[in-house]
Every structure is written in C-alpha cells, then in structure tokens.
Coordinates of C-alpha atoms in Angstrom, one line a residue:
Chain A
X1 CA -28.4 -4.9 -8.4
X2 CA -30.3 -4.2 -5.2
X3 CA -31.5 -0.6 -4.7
X4 CA -29.9 0.7 -1.5
X5 CA -31.2 4.3 -2.0
X6 CA -34.6 3.9 -0.2
X7 CA -33.6 2.1 3.0
X8 CA -30.6 0.6 4.9
X9 CA -31.7 -2.9 5.4
X10 CA -28.4 -4.3 3.9
X11 CA -26.2 -2.0 6.0
X12 CA -24.0 -3.7 8.6
X13 CA -21.8 -1.8 11.0
X14 CA -18.3 -3.2 11.8
X15 CA -18.1 -2.0 15.4
X16 CA -14.5 -0.7 14.9
X17 CA -16.2 2.1 13.0
X18 CA -17.5 3.6 16.3
X19 CA -15.4 1.9 18.8
X20 CA -14.2 5.3 19.8
X21 CA -16.3 8.5 19.9
X22 CA -14.9 11.9 20.9
X23 CA -11.6 10.1 21.3
X24 CA -12.7 7.7 24.0
X25 CA -13.9 4.1 24.0
X26 CA -17.6 3.5 23.3
X27 CA -18.6 0.3 25.0
X28 CA -20.0 -2.4 22.7
X29 CA -23.5 -2.6 24.5
X30 CA -24.0 1.1 23.8
X31 CA -22.9 0.6 20.2
X32 CA -25.4 -2.2 19.7
X33 CA -28.2 -0.2 21.3
X34 CA -27.4 2.8 19.0
X35 CA -27.4 0.5 15.9
X36 CA -30.7 -1.2 16.8
X37 CA -32.3 2.2 17.6
X38 CA -31.6 3.2 14.0
X39 CA -33.0 0.1 12.4
X40 CA -29.6 -1.3 11.5
X41 CA -30.0 -5.1 11.3
X42 CA -26.5 -6.3 11.4
X43 CA -23.1 -5.7 13.0
X44 CA -19.6 -7.2 13.0
X45 CA -17.9 -6.9 16.4
X46 CA -14.3 -7.4 17.3
X47 CA -13.2 -10.0 19.8
X48 CA -11.8 -7.5 22.3
X49 CA -15.0 -5.6 22.4
X50 CA -17.0 -8.8 23.0
X51 CA -14.6 -9.9 25.7
X52 CA -15.0 -6.6 27.4
X53 CA -18.8 -6.8 27.3
X54 CA -18.9 -10.5 28.1
X55 CA -19.5 -13.2 25.4
X56 CA -22.8 -14.5 26.8
X57 CA -24.1 -11.1 27.7
X58 CA -23.3 -10.0 24.1
X59 CA -25.1 -13.0 22.6
X60 CA -28.2 -12.3 24.8
X61 CA -28.2 -8.6 23.8
X62 CA -27.9 -9.4 20.1
X63 CA -31.0 -11.7 20.4
X64 CA -32.9 -9.1 22.4
X65 CA -32.2 -6.5 19.8
X66 CA -32.7 -8.8 16.9
X67 CA -29.2 -8.0 15.5
X68 CA -27.4 -10.3 13.1
X69 CA -23.6 -10.7 12.7
X70 CA -22.4 -10.2 9.2
X71 CA -19.1 -11.5 10.4
X72 CA -16.9 -11.8 13.5
X73 CA -13.6 -10.0 13.6
X74 CA -11.4 -11.9 13.7
X75 CA -9.3 -15.1 13.6
X76 CA -6.0 -15.6 11.9
X77 CA -2.5 -14.4 12.6
X78 CA -1.4 -18.0 11.7
X79 CA 2.3 -17.4 11.4
X80 CA 4.7 -18.7 14.1
X81 CA 8.3 -19.3 15.0
X82 CA 8.2 -22.4 17.1
X83 CA 5.9 -25.3 18.2
X84 CA 4.7 -23.4 21.2
X85 CA 3.6 -20.4 19.3
X86 CA 2.0 -22.6 16.6
X87 CA -0.1 -24.3 19.3
X88 CA -1.0 -21.0 20.9
X89 CA -2.2 -19.7 17.6
X90 CA -4.3 -22.8 16.9
X91 CA -5.9 -22.7 20.4
X92 CA -6.7 -19.0 20.0
X93 CA -8.3 -19.6 16.6
X94 CA -10.5 -22.4 18.0
X95 CA -11.7 -20.0 20.7
X96 CA -12.5 -17.4 18.1
X97 CA -14.5 -20.1 16.2
X98 CA -16.4 -21.0 19.4
X99 CA -17.2 -17.4 20.0
X100 CA -18.4 -16.9 16.4
X101 CA -20.7 -19.8 16.9
X102 CA -22.0 -18.5 20.2
X103 CA -22.7 -15.2 18.6
X104 CA -24.3 -16.8 15.5
X105 CA -22.0 -15.0 13.1
X106 CA -22.3 -15.4 9.4
X107 CA -18.6 -16.1 9.1
X108 CA -15.3 -15.9 11.0
X109 CA -13.1 -13.3 9.2
X110 CA -9.4 -14.3 9.0
X111 CA -6.6 -11.8 8.9
X112 CA -3.9 -14.3 8.3
X113 CA -0.8 -12.6 9.7
X114 CA 2.5 -11.5 8.2
X115 CA 6.1 -12.4 9.0
X116 CA 6.2 -13.7 12.5
X117 CA 7.2 -11.0 15.0
X118 CA 6.8 -8.2 12.4
X119 CA 3.7 -6.7 14.0
X120 CA 5.8 -6.2 17.2
X121 CA 8.6 -4.6 15.0
X122 CA 10.9 -7.7 15.3
X123 CA 10.4 -9.8 12.2
X124 CA 11.9 -13.2 12.7
X125 CA 13.0 -13.6 9.1
X126 CA 12.4 -12.4 5.5
X127 CA 10.9 -15.5 4.1
X128 CA 7.3 -14.5 3.1
X129 CA 6.9 -17.7 1.1
X130 CA 7.3 -19.7 4.3
X131 CA 4.9 -17.4 6.1
X132 CA 2.4 -18.1 3.3
X133 CA 2.8 -21.8 3.7
X134 CA 2.2 -21.5 7.5
X135 CA -1.0 -19.6 6.7
X136 CA -2.2 -22.4 4.4
X137 CA -1.4 -25.0 7.1
X138 CA -3.2 -23.0 9.8
X139 CA -6.3 -22.5 7.7
X140 CA -6.4 -26.1 6.8
X141 CA -6.3 -27.1 10.5
X142 CA -8.9 -24.6 11.5
X143 CA -11.1 -25.6 8.6
X144 CA -11.7 -29.1 10.0
X145 CA -13.2 -27.6 13.2
X146 CA -15.1 -24.9 11.3
X147 CA -16.8 -27.6 9.1
X148 CA -17.8 -29.4 12.3
X149 CA -19.4 -26.3 13.6
X150 CA -20.8 -25.1 10.3
X151 CA -19.1 -21.8 10.7
X152 CA -17.7 -20.5 7.3
X153 CA -14.2 -19.1 7.3
X154 CA -13.6 -15.9 5.3
X155 CA -10.0 -15.2 4.2
X156 CA -9.6 -11.4 4.0
X157 CA -6.8 -10.4 1.6
X158 CA -5.2 -7.3 3.1
X159 CA -3.7 -4.4 1.1
X160 CA -0.1 -5.2 0.1
X161 CA 1.1 -2.4 2.4
X162 CA 0.3 -4.8 5.3
X163 CA 2.1 -7.8 3.7
X164 CA 5.0 -7.6 6.2
X165 CA 3.2 -7.2 9.5
X166 CA -0.5 -8.1 9.2
X167 CA -1.4 -10.4 6.4
X168 CA 0.7 -12.0 3.7
X169 CA -2.4 -12.8 1.7
X170 CA -2.6 -9.7 -0.4
X171 CA -4.8 -10.2 -3.4
X172 CA -8.2 -11.8 -4.1
X173 CA -6.5 -14.1 -6.6
X174 CA -4.1 -15.4 -3.9
X175 CA -7.0 -15.9 -1.4
X176 CA -9.1 -17.7 -4.0
X177 CA -6.1 -19.9 -4.9
X178 CA -6.0 -20.9 -1.2
X179 CA -9.7 -21.6 -1.2
X180 CA -9.3 -23.8 -4.3
X181 CA -6.5 -25.7 -2.6
X182 CA -8.2 -26.2 0.7
X183 CA -11.8 -26.5 -0.3
X184 CA -11.8 -27.7 -3.9
X185 CA -15.4 -28.7 -3.7
X186 CA -16.6 -25.1 -3.1
X187 CA -18.7 -26.4 -0.1
X188 CA -19.2 -22.9 1.3
X189 CA -17.0 -23.7 4.3
X190 CA -14.2 -21.5 3.1
X191 CA -14.4 -18.2 1.2
X192 CA -13.3 -14.6 1.2
X193 CA -14.1 -11.3 2.8
X194 CA -13.8 -8.6 0.1
X195 CA -12.8 -5.3 1.7
X196 CA -13.0 -2.4 -0.7
X197 CA -10.1 -0.7 1.0
X198 CA -7.7 -3.6 0.5
X199 CA -8.6 -4.6 -3.1
X200 CA -9.9 -1.6 -4.9
X201 CA -6.6 -1.0 -6.7
X202 CA -6.4 -4.5 -8.2
X203 CA -6.6 -4.6 -12.0
X204 CA -7.9 -8.2 -11.7
X205 CA -10.7 -7.3 -9.2
X206 CA -13.7 -7.8 -11.4
X207 CA -12.4 -11.1 -12.8
X208 CA -11.5 -12.5 -9.4
X209 CA -14.9 -11.5 -7.9
X210 CA -16.5 -13.3 -10.8
X211 CA -14.3 -16.3 -10.1
X212 CA -15.2 -16.3 -6.4
X213 CA -18.9 -16.6 -7.1
X214 CA -21.7 -16.9 -4.6
X215 CA -20.1 -19.8 -2.7
X216 CA -16.9 -17.9 -1.9
X217 CA -18.2 -14.3 -1.4
X218 CA -18.8 -14.4 2.3
X219 CA -18.5 -10.8 3.2
X220 CA -18.3 -7.3 1.6
X221 CA -16.6 -4.5 3.6
X222 CA -16.9 -0.9 2.5
X223 CA -15.2 2.4 3.4
X224 CA -13.1 4.6 1.1
X225 CA -9.5 5.3 0.1
X226 CA -8.7 9.0 0.9
X227 CA -6.4 11.1 -1.2
X228 CA -4.0 11.8 0.4
X229 CA -4.0 8.9 3.0
X230 CA -2.2 10.2 6.0
X231 CA -1.8 7.1 8.1
X232 CA -1.3 3.5 6.9
X233 CA -3.7 2.0 9.4
X234 CA -6.0 4.5 10.9
X235 CA -7.1 6.7 8.0
X236 CA -9.8 4.6 6.3
X237 CA -12.3 7.1 4.9
X238 CA -16.1 7.4 4.9
X239 CA -17.8 6.1 1.8
X240 CA -18.0 8.9 -0.7
X241 CA -15.0 10.8 0.6
X242 CA -12.4 9.0 -1.4
X243 CA -11.7 7.4 -4.8
X244 CA -13.3 3.9 -4.6
X245 CA -16.2 3.3 -7.0
X246 CA -18.2 1.4 -4.4
X247 CA -21.3 0.9 -6.5
X248 CA -19.3 -0.7 -9.3
X249 CA -17.7 -3.0 -6.7
X250 CA -21.0 -4.0 -5.3
X251 CA -22.3 -4.5 -8.8
X252 CA -19.6 -6.9 -9.5
X253 CA -20.2 -8.8 -6.3
X254 CA -24.0 -9.0 -6.9
X255 CA -23.4 -10.1 -10.5
X256 CA -21.4 -13.0 -9.0
X257 CA -24.3 -13.9 -6.7
X258 CA -23.6 -11.9 -3.5
X259 CA -26.7 -11.0 -1.6
X260 CA -25.4 -10.1 1.8
X261 CA -24.7 -7.0 3.8
X262 CA -22.5 -4.1 3.0
X263 CA -20.4 -3.9 6.2
X264 CA -19.0 -0.5 7.0
X265 CA -15.5 -0.7 8.5
X266 CA -13.8 2.6 9.1
X267 CA -10.8 3.2 11.3
X268 CA -10.3 6.9 11.5
X269 CA -8.2 8.1 14.4
X270 CA -8.1 11.8 13.5
X271 CA -11.6 12.2 12.1
X272 CA -14.6 9.8 12.7
X273 CA -13.3 8.4 16.1
X274 CA -13.2 12.0 17.3
X275 CA -16.9 12.6 16.6
X276 CA -20.1 11.6 18.3
X277 CA -20.9 8.0 17.7
X278 CA -24.5 8.9 16.8
X279 CA -23.3 11.3 14.1
X280 CA -21.0 8.6 12.7
X281 CA -23.8 6.0 12.5
X282 CA -26.2 8.5 10.9
X283 CA -23.5 9.4 8.3
X284 CA -23.0 5.7 7.6
X285 CA -26.7 5.3 6.9
X286 CA -26.8 8.3 4.6
X287 CA -23.8 7.3 2.7
X288 CA -24.9 3.7 2.4
X289 CA -28.0 5.0 0.6
X290 CA -26.2 7.5 -1.6
X291 CA -22.9 6.0 -2.6
X292 CA -22.8 2.3 -1.7
Chain B
X1 CA 24.4 -15.4 -10.0
X2 CA 27.0 -12.7 -10.0
X3 CA 29.1 -12.3 -6.8
X4 CA 28.7 -8.8 -5.5
X5 CA 30.6 -9.4 -2.3
X6 CA 34.1 -8.4 -3.5
X7 CA 33.4 -5.1 -5.3
X8 CA 30.7 -2.7 -6.3
X9 CA 31.0 -2.6 -10.0
X10 CA 27.3 -3.4 -10.4
X11 CA 26.1 -0.7 -8.0
X12 CA 24.3 2.3 -9.3
X13 CA 23.1 5.2 -7.2
X14 CA 19.7 6.7 -7.9
X15 CA 20.5 10.3 -7.0
X16 CA 17.3 10.7 -5.0
X17 CA 19.1 8.6 -2.3
X18 CA 21.5 11.5 -1.5
X19 CA 19.6 14.4 -2.9
X20 CA 19.4 15.8 0.6
X21 CA 22.2 15.5 3.2
X22 CA 22.0 16.9 6.7
X23 CA 18.5 18.0 5.7
X24 CA 19.6 20.3 2.8
X25 CA 19.8 19.9 -0.9
X26 CA 23.1 18.3 -2.2
X27 CA 23.6 19.6 -5.7
X28 CA 23.9 16.9 -8.5
X29 CA 27.4 17.9 -9.6
X30 CA 28.6 17.2 -6.0
X31 CA 26.8 13.9 -5.9
X32 CA 28.3 12.8 -9.2
X33 CA 31.8 13.7 -7.9
X34 CA 31.3 11.8 -4.7
X35 CA 30.0 8.7 -6.6
X36 CA 32.9 8.7 -9.1
X37 CA 35.4 9.2 -6.3
X38 CA 34.2 6.0 -4.7
X39 CA 34.5 4.0 -7.9
X40 CA 30.7 3.9 -8.5
X41 CA 30.2 3.4 -12.2
X42 CA 26.6 4.3 -12.7
X43 CA 23.9 6.7 -11.4
X44 CA 20.2 7.5 -12.2
X45 CA 19.4 11.1 -11.8
X46 CA 16.1 12.9 -11.5
X47 CA 14.9 15.5 -14.1
X48 CA 14.7 18.3 -11.6
X49 CA 18.3 17.7 -10.4
X50 CA 19.5 17.7 -14.0
X51 CA 17.6 20.8 -14.8
X52 CA 19.1 22.6 -11.8
X53 CA 22.6 21.6 -12.8
X54 CA 22.0 22.1 -16.6
X55 CA 21.4 19.3 -19.1
X56 CA 24.5 19.9 -21.2
X57 CA 26.8 20.5 -18.2
X58 CA 25.5 17.3 -16.7
X59 CA 26.2 15.3 -19.9
X60 CA 29.7 16.7 -20.0
X61 CA 30.4 15.9 -16.3
X62 CA 29.1 12.4 -16.8
X63 CA 31.5 11.8 -19.7
X64 CA 34.4 13.4 -17.8
X65 CA 33.7 11.1 -14.8
X66 CA 33.0 8.1 -17.0
X67 CA 29.6 7.6 -15.3
X68 CA 26.9 5.6 -16.9
X69 CA 23.2 6.1 -16.4
X70 CA 21.3 2.9 -15.4
X71 CA 18.2 4.9 -16.1
X72 CA 16.7 8.4 -16.1
X73 CA 14.0 9.4 -13.6
X74 CA 11.5 9.9 -15.0
X75 CA 8.8 10.2 -17.7
X76 CA 5.1 9.2 -17.3
X77 CA 2.2 10.8 -15.5
X78 CA 0.2 10.1 -18.5
X79 CA -3.3 10.6 -17.2
X80 CA -5.2 13.8 -18.1
X81 CA -8.6 15.5 -18.0
X82 CA -8.8 17.4 -21.3
X83 CA -7.1 17.8 -24.6
X84 CA -4.8 20.6 -23.4
X85 CA -3.4 18.5 -20.4
X86 CA -3.1 15.5 -22.7
X87 CA -0.9 17.5 -25.1
X88 CA 1.1 19.0 -22.3
X89 CA 1.8 15.5 -20.9
X90 CA 2.9 14.3 -24.4
X91 CA 5.2 17.3 -24.9
X92 CA 6.8 16.9 -21.5
X93 CA 7.4 13.2 -22.1
X94 CA 9.1 13.9 -25.4
X95 CA 11.4 16.4 -23.6
X96 CA 12.2 13.7 -21.0
X97 CA 13.0 11.3 -23.8
X98 CA 15.3 13.9 -25.5
X99 CA 17.1 14.5 -22.1
X100 CA 17.5 10.7 -21.6
X101 CA 19.2 10.6 -25.0
X102 CA 21.4 13.5 -24.3
X103 CA 22.5 11.9 -21.1
X104 CA 23.0 8.5 -22.7
X105 CA 20.6 6.7 -20.3
X106 CA 20.1 3.0 -20.5
X107 CA 16.3 3.6 -20.3
X108 CA 13.7 6.2 -19.5
X109 CA 11.8 5.1 -16.4
X110 CA 8.0 5.7 -16.5
X111 CA 5.9 6.4 -13.4
X112 CA 2.6 6.3 -15.2
X113 CA 0.4 8.5 -13.0
X114 CA -2.8 7.8 -11.1
X115 CA -6.3 9.3 -11.2
X116 CA -5.9 12.8 -12.8
X117 CA -5.6 15.5 -10.1
X118 CA -5.2 13.0 -7.3
X119 CA -1.6 13.9 -6.6
X120 CA -2.8 17.5 -6.0
X121 CA -5.5 16.1 -3.7
X122 CA -8.3 16.7 -6.2
X123 CA -9.0 13.5 -8.1
X124 CA -11.1 14.3 -11.1
X125 CA -13.0 11.0 -10.9
X126 CA -13.0 7.5 -9.5
X127 CA -12.6 5.6 -12.8
X128 CA -9.2 3.8 -12.5
X129 CA -10.0 1.7 -15.5
X130 CA -10.1 4.8 -17.7
X131 CA -6.9 6.1 -16.2
X132 CA -5.3 2.8 -17.1
X133 CA -6.5 3.2 -20.7
X134 CA -5.0 6.7 -20.8
X135 CA -1.7 5.2 -19.6
X136 CA -1.7 2.6 -22.4
X137 CA -2.5 5.3 -24.9
X138 CA 0.2 7.6 -23.6
X139 CA 2.9 4.9 -23.6
X140 CA 1.9 3.9 -27.1
X141 CA 2.3 7.4 -28.4
X142 CA 5.7 7.9 -26.6
X143 CA 6.9 4.5 -27.8
X144 CA 7.0 5.7 -31.4
X145 CA 9.4 8.4 -30.6
X146 CA 11.4 6.2 -28.3
X147 CA 11.9 3.6 -31.0
X148 CA 13.2 6.3 -33.3
X149 CA 15.7 7.4 -30.7
X150 CA 16.6 3.9 -29.6
X151 CA 15.7 4.8 -26.0
X152 CA 14.0 1.9 -24.2
X153 CA 11.0 2.8 -22.0
X154 CA 10.8 1.0 -18.6
X155 CA 7.4 0.9 -17.1
X156 CA 7.8 0.9 -13.3
X157 CA 4.9 -0.7 -11.5
X158 CA 4.4 1.1 -8.2
X159 CA 3.2 -0.3 -4.9
X160 CA -0.6 -0.5 -4.8
X161 CA -0.6 2.2 -2.0
X162 CA 0.2 4.7 -4.8
X163 CA -2.5 3.5 -7.2
X164 CA -4.7 6.6 -6.6
X165 CA -2.2 9.3 -6.9
X166 CA 1.1 8.2 -8.5
X167 CA 0.7 5.1 -10.7
X168 CA -2.2 3.0 -11.6
X169 CA 0.1 0.3 -12.9
X170 CA 0.6 -1.7 -9.7
X171 CA 1.9 -5.2 -10.4
X172 CA 4.5 -6.7 -12.6
X173 CA 1.8 -8.8 -14.3
X174 CA -0.1 -5.7 -15.2
X175 CA 3.1 -3.9 -16.6
X176 CA 4.0 -7.0 -18.6
X177 CA 0.5 -7.2 -20.0
X178 CA 1.0 -3.6 -21.2
X179 CA 4.3 -4.6 -22.8
X180 CA 2.8 -7.5 -24.6
X181 CA 0.0 -5.3 -25.9
X182 CA 2.3 -2.5 -27.1
X183 CA 5.4 -4.3 -28.1
X184 CA 4.3 -7.9 -28.8
X185 CA 7.6 -8.5 -30.7
X186 CA 9.6 -8.1 -27.5
X187 CA 11.9 -5.8 -29.4
X188 CA 13.6 -4.4 -26.3
X189 CA 12.0 -1.0 -26.9
X190 CA 9.6 -1.5 -24.0
X191 CA 10.1 -3.2 -20.7
X192 CA 9.9 -2.8 -16.9
X193 CA 11.8 -1.4 -14.0
X194 CA 11.5 -3.8 -11.1
X195 CA 11.7 -1.9 -7.9
X196 CA 12.0 -4.2 -4.9
X197 CA 10.0 -1.8 -2.7
X198 CA 7.0 -1.8 -5.0
X199 CA 6.9 -5.5 -5.9
X200 CA 8.4 -7.5 -3.0
X201 CA 5.0 -8.5 -1.5
X202 CA 3.7 -10.0 -4.8
X203 CA 3.0 -13.7 -4.6
X204 CA 3.5 -13.9 -8.4
X205 CA 6.8 -12.1 -8.3
X206 CA 9.1 -14.9 -9.3
X207 CA 6.8 -16.1 -12.1
X208 CA 6.4 -12.6 -13.5
X209 CA 10.1 -11.9 -13.5
X210 CA 10.7 -15.1 -15.4
X211 CA 8.0 -14.1 -17.8
X212 CA 9.6 -10.7 -18.3
X213 CA 12.9 -12.2 -19.4
X214 CA 16.0 -10.4 -20.5
X215 CA 14.3 -8.3 -23.2
X216 CA 11.9 -6.8 -20.7
X217 CA 14.0 -6.5 -17.5
X218 CA 15.4 -3.0 -18.1
X219 CA 16.2 -1.9 -14.5
X220 CA 16.4 -3.3 -11.0
X221 CA 15.9 -0.9 -8.1
X222 CA 16.8 -1.9 -4.5
X223 CA 16.1 -0.5 -1.0
X224 CA 14.2 -2.1 1.8
X225 CA 10.7 -2.3 3.4
X226 CA 10.9 -1.2 7.0
X227 CA 8.8 -2.6 9.8
X228 CA 7.1 -0.4 10.8
X229 CA 7.0 1.9 7.8
X230 CA 6.2 5.4 9.2
X231 CA 5.7 7.4 6.0
X232 CA 4.0 6.2 2.8
X233 CA 6.5 8.0 0.6
X234 CA 9.6 9.0 2.4
X235 CA 10.5 6.0 4.5
X236 CA 12.2 3.7 2.1
X237 CA 14.9 1.8 4.0
X238 CA 18.5 0.9 3.5
X239 CA 19.1 -2.5 2.1
X240 CA 19.4 -4.9 5.0
X241 CA 17.3 -2.9 7.4
X242 CA 14.0 -4.3 6.4
X243 CA 12.2 -7.5 5.3
X244 CA 12.9 -7.8 1.6
X245 CA 15.0 -10.8 0.5
X246 CA 17.1 -8.8 -2.0
X247 CA 19.5 -11.6 -2.9
X248 CA 16.5 -13.9 -3.8
X249 CA 15.0 -11.1 -5.9
X250 CA 18.3 -10.5 -7.8
X251 CA 18.7 -14.3 -8.2
X252 CA 15.3 -14.4 -9.9
X253 CA 16.2 -11.5 -12.2
X254 CA 19.5 -13.0 -13.1
X255 CA 17.9 -16.4 -13.8
X256 CA 15.7 -14.5 -16.3
X257 CA 18.8 -13.0 -18.0
X258 CA 19.2 -9.7 -16.2
X259 CA 22.9 -8.6 -16.1
X260 CA 22.5 -4.9 -15.3
X261 CA 23.1 -2.7 -12.3
X262 CA 21.4 -2.9 -8.9
X263 CA 20.3 0.7 -8.5
X264 CA 19.9 2.0 -5.0
X265 CA 16.8 4.2 -4.6
X266 CA 16.1 5.4 -1.1
X267 CA 13.9 8.2 0.0
X268 CA 14.3 8.7 3.7
X269 CA 13.3 12.1 5.1
X270 CA 13.9 11.3 8.7
X271 CA 17.0 9.1 8.5
X272 CA 19.4 9.0 5.5
X273 CA 18.5 12.4 4.1
X274 CA 19.6 13.8 7.5
X275 CA 23.0 12.3 7.4
X276 CA 26.2 13.2 5.5
X277 CA 26.0 12.2 1.9
X278 CA 29.4 10.5 2.1
X279 CA 28.2 8.3 4.9
X280 CA 25.2 7.3 2.9
X281 CA 27.2 6.4 -0.2
X282 CA 29.6 4.4 1.9
X283 CA 26.8 2.5 3.5
X284 CA 25.2 1.8 0.1
X285 CA 28.5 0.3 -1.1
X286 CA 28.8 -1.9 2.1
X287 CA 25.2 -3.1 1.9
X288 CA 25.5 -3.7 -1.8
X289 CA 28.3 -6.1 -1.1
X290 CA 26.7 -7.8 2.0
X291 CA 22.9 -8.0 1.3
X292 CA 22.2 -7.3 -2.4

C-alpha cells in the first residue's frame, strides 16, 4: 500500500468540497489556482462550475497549472417518463462526455438517477425495477459513444438513502453486475467510482472491491460518515472526523490493483462550506496524510 | 395473496405509530383500548411503553381485549466495549425475552446495535467488522435462552443509514447469513423482521425474501419512504404517501409462505405524532385496505 504520510501527490480535490467558502460561491478558476499553489496535482470539477467558468477557458487553465482530472462530475440521471425526456437525457450525457474529453478527465462519473421526478418531489411511479432497467439501457447507449472517445464511464453506487431520488444503483455488487452485463470483456471502458461515504457500511465491500479489480476501479472518493449525521445530503464529514476506516478501504482498493488518486469530496453546508477555502484545502492535505 | 381490501384482520399496530398524539405521549393502555375498539387484533408495543404501564397489567389488558402481539420491540444493541457492558447487554436482553414471554409475543424483534457508543455520539472505534462479530456472539448467547422459552428471535436489518449508530446488520442477505450460521437447521427459533422502510431499496430483496422462506419470515413491518425524507429517524411515512410498492413486497413475502400480520410502524414527529391518535389509527386501517 502506498505511503501517503510524507506527501500529497495522490490527493485530488473534488471541487464541490470548496465550491462555497464563508457561505458564498468560490469560482472554479480561484479554486484551481488555490489547489495548484498547494502542489495538488488533480481535481474533479462539477459541470455547473465548468459551465460558469467556460469549458475552453477551464481546459486552458488546467493545462497551464498542470492539473489532472481524476474524474468529471457528472453524467447520469438516466431515468425518464417519455420519449422526449429520454432523448433529452441522452443528449445531455453526450455533452457531458464531450466536456470530459475536452478537459482530459480520467473518467466520467455517473450518478444514475432514481425514480423519475422524485428529485423534484413528484415521483412518477413506485417501480424501482423499471428505473433500474432504464439505467442499464442509458449506460449501454452512452457506452458506445464513450468507447469511441476512449473516455471510461464510472458508475457510482450511491448510498441506499438516495435510492428514491438520486441513484437506484446502491451497492457495489449491483454496479459491478451492470458492468459485467454491459462490458463483459472488462475492457476498461466501464467501471465504478467507489465513494467511501456511499459504500462504507456494506458487509460485502471487501469482496466486491476485489471482484472489481484494476480494470473496474476507476475512482476512489473519500470523506467521512459523521455520528450523528444531521443532513442527508450536505453533512459529509472531513476524513478523520467520522467512523469510516479509510486506510482499510484504500488498502482493499490497492490490493485489487488501484493506483489512482484519493479524491476528497465533501459537501458540508453547516461546517466546511462556511470556512475559508484555503483552510479547507490545507485540512484536506493534512488529513490525506494522516488518515487516508 | 390474501385480499386485504375488505377488512383489517391482518393489520397490526406497532404502538410507536401512535405513541404521541397532538405532540404529547399517549399512554399504552389508551392505545390498546383504541385499537381493540376498532377491531384491530394485534399490536407490537415497545419496552418503555410496557414498563410505564406495568408488565403484568399490560399482559392482563391484552388478554381482556383479546389482542395478540405480532412482535415485541425490542431486544438487541449487542455491541459493547468491555466485560461489564457485555454482561449488562446480556442481562437486559434476557429481561426483554422474559417480557416477550409474559406478553405472549409472536417474536422478540432484535435491533442489533452499531458501533459501541455511536448512538451517544461517541463511537469507541471504526471497526464495524468487529461490531458485527459481537452481534453474532450476542445473538448466539440469547438464542439458547430463547429456544428454552420457545420465543423466536427476529433479526431486523436496518437501513444502511443506521449502520454506524443503530444496527450494523443492514441487508436481508446479511441477516439471513447470520440465521444460517446460528440456526442452520431452520428450526424457527431465529429469523428476520422485514421492515419495508429498511429494505425496500435492495436490488436483492425479492431473492432474499424467497431465500428466507416461511421458517425465517417472522414479521413484516410497513410504512412508506417519503420523497423528500426530511429527518433520518422520525420521518417514516404513512403507507401510500411514499415510493414503496407495498403490495409487491407483501406478495413476495406471501409467495415465500408468510401468513402473518402487516405491522404498521410509523415514526413521524412532524406529521402523524401531531395528530389525534384516533385519526391515525383510522388512516392506518384505510391504507391497510387500499395500499398494503
């Protein structure tokens, strides 16, 4: 297992972590500058942040700062209620794919979507099995384009508490079953993003990480599960402040062949988003060394 | 599949559902009276409610009203940090078992506990694997006494969002693996409580219910998953108000041989606990007929 204690060369910052500082938006160009100034070598930005800064301008800035993308957040939300929304989803995912290529991302992360309409508080039905079939169909369609562009797709299983409204792929086993179905040759075109927050509780975690192997382990996201957790979306904790054994998790991933970045992804409305972005980045670096 | 549309003979009320009305405690004797007055044939009370009303007095009242117990809530919380707390947990579970026998419960429901200390906000460690081993050991010890008393133990897998602080058994597969390990003969002494709220998201749900079979399906709890869910503990919805396909779930259970009660278990601090208990019970009856 790689030694992270002496430096932070394998630290990536998901830019959601510092998208707000002191309660207000921190523009992506400033975030990228602050990361590069600290010797951070990789980031994972969100589409809305890139759109606000400009796609081409962001690509240029990344090159200037010599910053890699450990992933691009995100494609997905594949579920739909009619032909028009199905087409709109496909079109939007193709745009996400193109953006990921322009930015030179390591993979496009997929948050697959829940019951159609649920995120807006108006679920169209209760049939999660059909939603899961729509997800498989949507990934299959996107995968053709992704192969052409040599951009790997990383299915991110989300915690079961998001099954209704954000992602109906909720375990690593389920995500890997999808990979086996859609990419049986393990070509590297389709894999998973393992986010500690979403999967730490899973009694099958070690076995499923081993099953995934190097070809399927496309991204590793870290943060912590706080006790108590006070908000279902915006209370992801800083590494070391919660109950996830992150070194054990990384050990399992590395034993399976993973050699990529540990990407810090924190959403913390009441804590870290209220602080100075510099303080947050410095804390990420320190915790990356001490507990990741 | 049994037809629930014409009557509510297979409705049970978990008394947490109406433990508060108009924001204040509704005493158990009044709850039991109100259930019996509506032709409800079964309940599942909580230990603290029984203790407040008196164990023997409650047993007498149940006989007088001809009310069955679909289960008794609850034993468990098996995880510990030292020999003293381990012994205290064992003693407390034996008392719960004795109470369940006195009340003539169909089973003692087990919420197994999370990381020791986590429920108090001070987790003793991050080793969920060792917590799971303590759970297996605790159930094994209690099972000896439970067999002697012919009181079935029902392991209730809790939603993964409770893995840290309430229960580190989080899927039906995991609970059934425990059953296979501790009661390989499928004697009926050990099984599971399937609570729709905790398991509805599971892609393996149908297969695992089939695996459980009649011998292991000791209880079926119903409520609904609301979109959005605003509180991680106290926002369980009324059947029909959320996204769980309860008829499909019951169909799977009955196909596996389950013939017991559908036990309504709602915790709803901001909605149902604010209403009149009579209104809540009448709504449970109506929804039991229409959507369960």
